[in-house]
Tab-separated table of C-alpha atoms in Angstrom:
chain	number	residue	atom	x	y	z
A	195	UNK	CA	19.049	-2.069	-8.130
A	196	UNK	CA	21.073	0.898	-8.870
A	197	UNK	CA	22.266	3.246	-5.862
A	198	UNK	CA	21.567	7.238	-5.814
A	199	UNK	CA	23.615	8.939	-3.192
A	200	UNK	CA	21.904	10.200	0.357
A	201	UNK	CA	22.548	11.495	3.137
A	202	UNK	CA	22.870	9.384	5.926
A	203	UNK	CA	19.903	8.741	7.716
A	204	UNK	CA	20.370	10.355	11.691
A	205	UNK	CA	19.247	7.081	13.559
A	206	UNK	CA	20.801	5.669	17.063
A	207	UNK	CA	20.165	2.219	15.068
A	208	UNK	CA	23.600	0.290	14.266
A	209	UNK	CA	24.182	-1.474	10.976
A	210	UNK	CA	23.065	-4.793	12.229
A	211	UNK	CA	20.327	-3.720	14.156
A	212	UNK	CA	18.908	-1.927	11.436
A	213	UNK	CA	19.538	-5.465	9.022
A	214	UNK	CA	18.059	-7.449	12.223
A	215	UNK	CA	15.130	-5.504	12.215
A	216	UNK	CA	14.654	-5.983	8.015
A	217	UNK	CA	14.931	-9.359	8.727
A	218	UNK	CA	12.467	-9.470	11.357
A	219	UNK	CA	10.306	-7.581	9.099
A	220	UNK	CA	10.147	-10.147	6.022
A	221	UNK	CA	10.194	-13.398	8.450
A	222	UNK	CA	8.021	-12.411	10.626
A	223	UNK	CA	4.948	-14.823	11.310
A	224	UNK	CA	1.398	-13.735	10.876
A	225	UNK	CA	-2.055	-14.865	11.767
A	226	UNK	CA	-3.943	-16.719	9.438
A	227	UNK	CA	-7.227	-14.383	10.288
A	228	UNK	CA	-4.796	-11.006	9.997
A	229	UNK	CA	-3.257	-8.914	7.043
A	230	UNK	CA	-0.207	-9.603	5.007
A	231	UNK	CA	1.863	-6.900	5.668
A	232	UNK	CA	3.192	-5.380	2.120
A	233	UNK	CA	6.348	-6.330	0.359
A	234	UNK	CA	8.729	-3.595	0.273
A	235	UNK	CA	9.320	-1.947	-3.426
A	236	UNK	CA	12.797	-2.879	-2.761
A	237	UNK	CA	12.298	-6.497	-2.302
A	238	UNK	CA	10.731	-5.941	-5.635
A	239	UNK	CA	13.432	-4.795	-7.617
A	240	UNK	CA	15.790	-6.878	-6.186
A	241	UNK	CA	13.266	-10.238	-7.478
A	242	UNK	CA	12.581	-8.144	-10.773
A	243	UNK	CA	16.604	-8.299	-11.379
A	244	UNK	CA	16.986	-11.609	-10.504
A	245	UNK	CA	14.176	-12.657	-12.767
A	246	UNK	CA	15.463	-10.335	-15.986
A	247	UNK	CA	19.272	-11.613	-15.015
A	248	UNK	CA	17.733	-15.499	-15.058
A	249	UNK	CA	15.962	-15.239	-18.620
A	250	UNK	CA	19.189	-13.574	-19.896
A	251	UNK	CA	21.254	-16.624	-18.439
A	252	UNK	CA	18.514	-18.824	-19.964
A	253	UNK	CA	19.227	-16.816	-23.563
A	254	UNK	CA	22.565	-17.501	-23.301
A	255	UNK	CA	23.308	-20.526	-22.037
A	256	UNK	CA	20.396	-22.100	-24.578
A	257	UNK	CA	21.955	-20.228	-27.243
A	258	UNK	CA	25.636	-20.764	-26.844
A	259	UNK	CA	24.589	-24.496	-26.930
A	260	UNK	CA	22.323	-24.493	-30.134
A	261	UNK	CA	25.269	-22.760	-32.089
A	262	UNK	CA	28.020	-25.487	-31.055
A	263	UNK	CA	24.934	-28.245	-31.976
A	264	UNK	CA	24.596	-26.200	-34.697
A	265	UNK	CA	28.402	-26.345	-36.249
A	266	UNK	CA	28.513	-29.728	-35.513
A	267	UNK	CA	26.408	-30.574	-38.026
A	268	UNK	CA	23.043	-32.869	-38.242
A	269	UNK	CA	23.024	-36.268	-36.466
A	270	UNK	CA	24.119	-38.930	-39.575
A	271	UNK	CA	22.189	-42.290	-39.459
A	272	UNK	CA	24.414	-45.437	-38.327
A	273	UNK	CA	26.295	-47.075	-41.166
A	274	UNK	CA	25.194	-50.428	-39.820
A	275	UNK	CA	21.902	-50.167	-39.289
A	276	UNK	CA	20.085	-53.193	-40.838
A	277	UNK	CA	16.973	-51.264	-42.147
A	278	UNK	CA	16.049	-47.589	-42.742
A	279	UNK	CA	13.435	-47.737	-39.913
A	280	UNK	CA	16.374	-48.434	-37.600
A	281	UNK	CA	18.235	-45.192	-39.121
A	282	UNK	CA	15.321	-42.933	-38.728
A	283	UNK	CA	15.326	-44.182	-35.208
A	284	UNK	CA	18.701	-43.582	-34.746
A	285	UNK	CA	18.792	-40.316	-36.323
A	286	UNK	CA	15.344	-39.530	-34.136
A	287	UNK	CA	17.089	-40.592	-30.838
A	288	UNK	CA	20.068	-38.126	-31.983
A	289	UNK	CA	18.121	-35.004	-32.419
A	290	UNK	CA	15.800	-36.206	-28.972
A	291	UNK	CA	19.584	-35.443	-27.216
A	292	UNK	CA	20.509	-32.541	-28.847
A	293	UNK	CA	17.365	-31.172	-27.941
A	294	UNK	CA	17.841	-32.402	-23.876
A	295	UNK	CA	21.923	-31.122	-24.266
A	296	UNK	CA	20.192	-27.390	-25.093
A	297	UNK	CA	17.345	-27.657	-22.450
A	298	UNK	CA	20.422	-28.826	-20.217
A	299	UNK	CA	22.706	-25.900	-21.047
A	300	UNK	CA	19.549	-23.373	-20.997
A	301	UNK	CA	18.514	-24.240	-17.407
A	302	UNK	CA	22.159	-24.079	-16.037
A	303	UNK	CA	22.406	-20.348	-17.516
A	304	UNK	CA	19.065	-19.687	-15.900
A	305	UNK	CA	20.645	-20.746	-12.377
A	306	UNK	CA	24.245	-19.360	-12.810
A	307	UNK	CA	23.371	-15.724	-14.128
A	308	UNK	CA	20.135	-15.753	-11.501
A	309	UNK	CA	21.833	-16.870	-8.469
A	310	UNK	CA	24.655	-14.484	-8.999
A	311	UNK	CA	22.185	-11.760	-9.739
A	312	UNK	CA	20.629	-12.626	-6.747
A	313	UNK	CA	23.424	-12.122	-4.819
A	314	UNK	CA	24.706	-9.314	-6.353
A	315	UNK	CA	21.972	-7.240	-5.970
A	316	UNK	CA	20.604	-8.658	-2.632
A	317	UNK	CA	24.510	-7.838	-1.379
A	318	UNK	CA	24.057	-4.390	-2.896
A	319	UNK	CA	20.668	-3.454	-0.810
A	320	UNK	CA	21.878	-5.324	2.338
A	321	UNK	CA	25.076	-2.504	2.421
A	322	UNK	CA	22.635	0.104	1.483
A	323	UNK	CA	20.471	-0.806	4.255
A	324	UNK	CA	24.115	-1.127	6.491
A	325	UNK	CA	25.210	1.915	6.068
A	326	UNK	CA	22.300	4.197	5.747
A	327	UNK	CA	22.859	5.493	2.403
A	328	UNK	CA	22.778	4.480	-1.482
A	329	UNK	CA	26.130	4.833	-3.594
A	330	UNK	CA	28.975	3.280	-5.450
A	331	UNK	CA	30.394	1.218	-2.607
A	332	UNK	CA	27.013	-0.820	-2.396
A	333	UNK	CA	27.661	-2.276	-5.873
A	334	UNK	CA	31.298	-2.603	-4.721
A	335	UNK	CA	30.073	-4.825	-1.874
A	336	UNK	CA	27.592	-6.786	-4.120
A	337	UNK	CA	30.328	-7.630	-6.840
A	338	UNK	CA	32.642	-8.767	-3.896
A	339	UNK	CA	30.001	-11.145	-2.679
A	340	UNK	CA	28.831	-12.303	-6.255
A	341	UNK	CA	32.709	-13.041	-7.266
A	342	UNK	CA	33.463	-14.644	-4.327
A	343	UNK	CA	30.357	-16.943	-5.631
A	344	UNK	CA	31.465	-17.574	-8.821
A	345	UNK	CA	35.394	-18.264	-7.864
A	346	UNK	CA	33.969	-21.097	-5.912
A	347	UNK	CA	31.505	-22.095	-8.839
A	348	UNK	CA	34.343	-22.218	-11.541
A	349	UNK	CA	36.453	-23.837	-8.902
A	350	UNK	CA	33.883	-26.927	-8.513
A	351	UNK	CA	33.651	-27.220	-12.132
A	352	UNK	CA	37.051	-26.749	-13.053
A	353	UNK	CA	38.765	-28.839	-10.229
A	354	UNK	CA	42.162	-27.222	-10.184
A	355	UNK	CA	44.733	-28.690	-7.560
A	356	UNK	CA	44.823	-25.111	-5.826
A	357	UNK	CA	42.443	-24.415	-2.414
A	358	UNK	CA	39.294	-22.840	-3.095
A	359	UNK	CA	39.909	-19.944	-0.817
A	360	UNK	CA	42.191	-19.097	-3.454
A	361	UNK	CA	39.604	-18.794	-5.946
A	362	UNK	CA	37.219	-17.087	-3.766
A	363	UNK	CA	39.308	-14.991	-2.726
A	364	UNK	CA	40.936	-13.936	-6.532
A	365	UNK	CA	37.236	-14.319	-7.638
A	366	UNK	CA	36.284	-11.740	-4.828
A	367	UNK	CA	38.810	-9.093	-6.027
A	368	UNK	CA	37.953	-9.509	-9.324
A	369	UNK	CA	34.005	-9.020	-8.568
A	370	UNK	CA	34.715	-5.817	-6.270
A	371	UNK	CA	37.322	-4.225	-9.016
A	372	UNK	CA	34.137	-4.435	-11.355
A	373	UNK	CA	31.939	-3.180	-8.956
A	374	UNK	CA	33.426	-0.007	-8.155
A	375	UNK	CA	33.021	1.015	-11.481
A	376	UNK	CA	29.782	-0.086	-12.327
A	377	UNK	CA	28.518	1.780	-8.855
A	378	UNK	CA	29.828	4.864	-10.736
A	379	UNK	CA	27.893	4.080	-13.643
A	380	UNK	CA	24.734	3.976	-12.223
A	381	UNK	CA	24.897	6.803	-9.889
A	382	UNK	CA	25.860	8.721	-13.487
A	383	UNK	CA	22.517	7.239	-15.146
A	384	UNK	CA	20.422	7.345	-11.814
A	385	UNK	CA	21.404	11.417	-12.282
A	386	UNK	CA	20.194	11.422	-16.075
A	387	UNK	CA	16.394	9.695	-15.553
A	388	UNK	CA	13.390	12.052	-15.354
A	389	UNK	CA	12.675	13.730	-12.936
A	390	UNK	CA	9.392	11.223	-12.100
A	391	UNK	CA	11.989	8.149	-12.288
A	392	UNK	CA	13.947	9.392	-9.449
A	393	UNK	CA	11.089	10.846	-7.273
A	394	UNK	CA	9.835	6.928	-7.723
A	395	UNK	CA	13.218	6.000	-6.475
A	396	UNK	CA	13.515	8.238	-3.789
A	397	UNK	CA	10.515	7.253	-2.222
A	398	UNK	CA	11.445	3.177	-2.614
A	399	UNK	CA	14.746	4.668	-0.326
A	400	UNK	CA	12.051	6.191	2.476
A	401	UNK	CA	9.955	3.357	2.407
A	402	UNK	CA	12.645	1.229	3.081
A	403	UNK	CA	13.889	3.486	5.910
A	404	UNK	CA	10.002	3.700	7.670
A	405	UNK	CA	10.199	-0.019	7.685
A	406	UNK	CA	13.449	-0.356	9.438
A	407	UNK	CA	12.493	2.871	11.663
A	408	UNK	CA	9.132	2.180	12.729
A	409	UNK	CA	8.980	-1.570	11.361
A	410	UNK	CA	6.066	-0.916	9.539
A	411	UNK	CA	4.932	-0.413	5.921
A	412	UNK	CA	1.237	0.943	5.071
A	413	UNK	CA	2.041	2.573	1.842
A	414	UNK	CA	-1.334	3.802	-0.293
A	415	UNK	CA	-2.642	0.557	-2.298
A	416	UNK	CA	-2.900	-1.015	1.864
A	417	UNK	CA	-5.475	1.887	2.644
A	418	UNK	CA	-7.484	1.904	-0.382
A	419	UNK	CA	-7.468	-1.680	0.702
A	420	UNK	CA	-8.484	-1.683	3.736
A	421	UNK	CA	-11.636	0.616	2.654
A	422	UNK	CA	-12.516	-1.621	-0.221
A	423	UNK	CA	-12.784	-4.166	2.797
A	424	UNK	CA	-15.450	-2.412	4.305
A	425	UNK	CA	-17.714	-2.718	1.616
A	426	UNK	CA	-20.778	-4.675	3.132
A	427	UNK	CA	-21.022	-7.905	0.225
A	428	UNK	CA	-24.512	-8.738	2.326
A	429	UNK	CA	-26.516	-5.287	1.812
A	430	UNK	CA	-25.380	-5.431	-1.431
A	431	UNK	CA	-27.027	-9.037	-2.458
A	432	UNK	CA	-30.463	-8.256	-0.636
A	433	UNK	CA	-30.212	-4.579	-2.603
A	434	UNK	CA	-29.823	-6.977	-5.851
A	435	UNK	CA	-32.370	-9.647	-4.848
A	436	UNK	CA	-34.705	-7.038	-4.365
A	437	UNK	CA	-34.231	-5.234	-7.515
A	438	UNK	CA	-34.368	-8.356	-9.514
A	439	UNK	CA	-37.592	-9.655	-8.005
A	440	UNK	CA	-39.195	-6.136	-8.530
A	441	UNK	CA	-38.239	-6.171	-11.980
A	442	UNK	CA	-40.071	-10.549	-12.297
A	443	UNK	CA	-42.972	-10.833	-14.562
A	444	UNK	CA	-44.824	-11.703	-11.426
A	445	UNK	CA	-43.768	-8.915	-9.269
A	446	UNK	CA	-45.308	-6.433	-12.105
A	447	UNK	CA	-48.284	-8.148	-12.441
A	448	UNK	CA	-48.772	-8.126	-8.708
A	449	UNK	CA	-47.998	-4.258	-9.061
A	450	UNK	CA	-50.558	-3.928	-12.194
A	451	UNK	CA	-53.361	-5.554	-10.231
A	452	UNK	CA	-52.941	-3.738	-6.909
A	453	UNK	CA	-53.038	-0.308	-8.738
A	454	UNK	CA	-56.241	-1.504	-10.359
A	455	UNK	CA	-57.642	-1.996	-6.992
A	456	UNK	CA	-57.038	1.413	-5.904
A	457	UNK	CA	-58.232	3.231	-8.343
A	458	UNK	CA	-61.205	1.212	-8.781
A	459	UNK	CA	-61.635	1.950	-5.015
A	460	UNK	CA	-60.851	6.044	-5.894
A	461	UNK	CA	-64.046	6.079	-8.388
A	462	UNK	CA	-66.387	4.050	-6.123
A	463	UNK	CA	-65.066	7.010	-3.237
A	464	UNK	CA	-65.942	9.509	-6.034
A	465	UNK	CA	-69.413	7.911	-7.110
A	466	UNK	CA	-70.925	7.963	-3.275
């Protein structure tokens, strides 16, 4: 969820208000009987990077597992056991861990690199949404958040005698120093996509800004939507009943005979 720069947006809206009101937006309760209102493209990209950052942590973590299974060589059957049935067994029991150690390892990648995705880039749109405008300092904001998240991971898995504040808070510096930089970076490759990509972009930015404006979304696919509603399913099954029953063996016959009866009535006309 990269960040172009904007203008600010001229609204008497304060930061929070304008994050209350996105809030209210995307919890707000609807009637069973009425319309879903639409997701934002926004909230879009922000689950699409979560999801790509969660397979990648599912890559990893799987595969950083399988190569130190790997080096350690295959599972050797028990010098003791009293039959070769009870080695196979052995051996088959070996390999059924290995296999759950890697599963293990691949799901906790999954979480880690998703769940600091996810707050990385849900950071990131939060302080774009803040302060009115897309640059650097959102990704700055996101890596502060997302570091401060993972210096209090690696501080429940490590167990260190120092206080976790101290690891947020080193973990925190550390995630904003990156940030800052890789803002930069994507402001430079937001400025290199077509012309098409960053059209698409801007309009995700003015969506986002209608919502928190007027608090309402209706963007195209709603309308066409809302029209495909209106097509009457009832007509249409009497139109098709209709048209099958016209086109019945009976029906024809039934149209065969009464046009022999009127033109058998048309000659006896003509004979008197």
């Amino acid at each position: 969820m990269s960040g172009d720069p904007s203008t600010k947006q001229d609204s008497s809206l304060t930061g929070w208000q304008r994050i209350s009101r996105l809030f209210s937006y995307a919890f707000a309760r609807t009637d069973a009987t009425a319309e879903i209102p639409p997701m934002p493209e926004e909230f879009k990209e922000w689950a699409q990077d979560t999801l790509v950052a969660m397979l990648a942590g599912l890559l990893f973590g799987g595969g950083k597992r399988w190569v130190e299974e790997r080096q350690a060589g295959p599972p050797q059957p028990p010098q003791d056991a009293p039959t070769k049935l009870h080695a196979a067994r052995a051996v088959a029991e070996a390999n059924t861990q290995r296999m759950s150690r890697i599963a293990n390892a691949s799901v906790r990648g999954g979480l880690h690199f998703g769940g600091l995705a996810a707050v990385f880039y849900g950071v990131q749109m939060l302080s774009g949404v803040y302060r009115g405008r897309r640059d650097f300092l959102d990704a700055a904001h996101g890596g502060l958040a997302a570091g401060a998240a993972f210096g209090y991971s690696l501080h429940r898995s490590v167990k260190p005698a120092a206080p976790a504040a101290r690891s947020v808070v080193l973990g925190a510096a550390l995630g904003a120093s990156l940030g800052i930089p890789f803002g930069l970076l994507q402001d430079k490759v937001v400025t290199l996509l077509p012309a098409e990509h960053q059209a698409a972009r801007a309009r995700r930015h003015q969506q986002m800004e209608q919502l928190i404006e007027q608090g309402a979304v209706e963007p195209e696919r709603v309308r066409e939507a809302a029209a495909a509603r209106g097509y009457d399913v009832t007509a249409a099954v009497i139109q098709q009943l209709e048209a099958s029953l016209s086109s019945s063996p009976t029906q024809q016959r039934q149209q065969q005979t009464a046009g022999q009866h009127g033109s058998q009535q048309q000659e006896r006309q003509q004979q008197r």
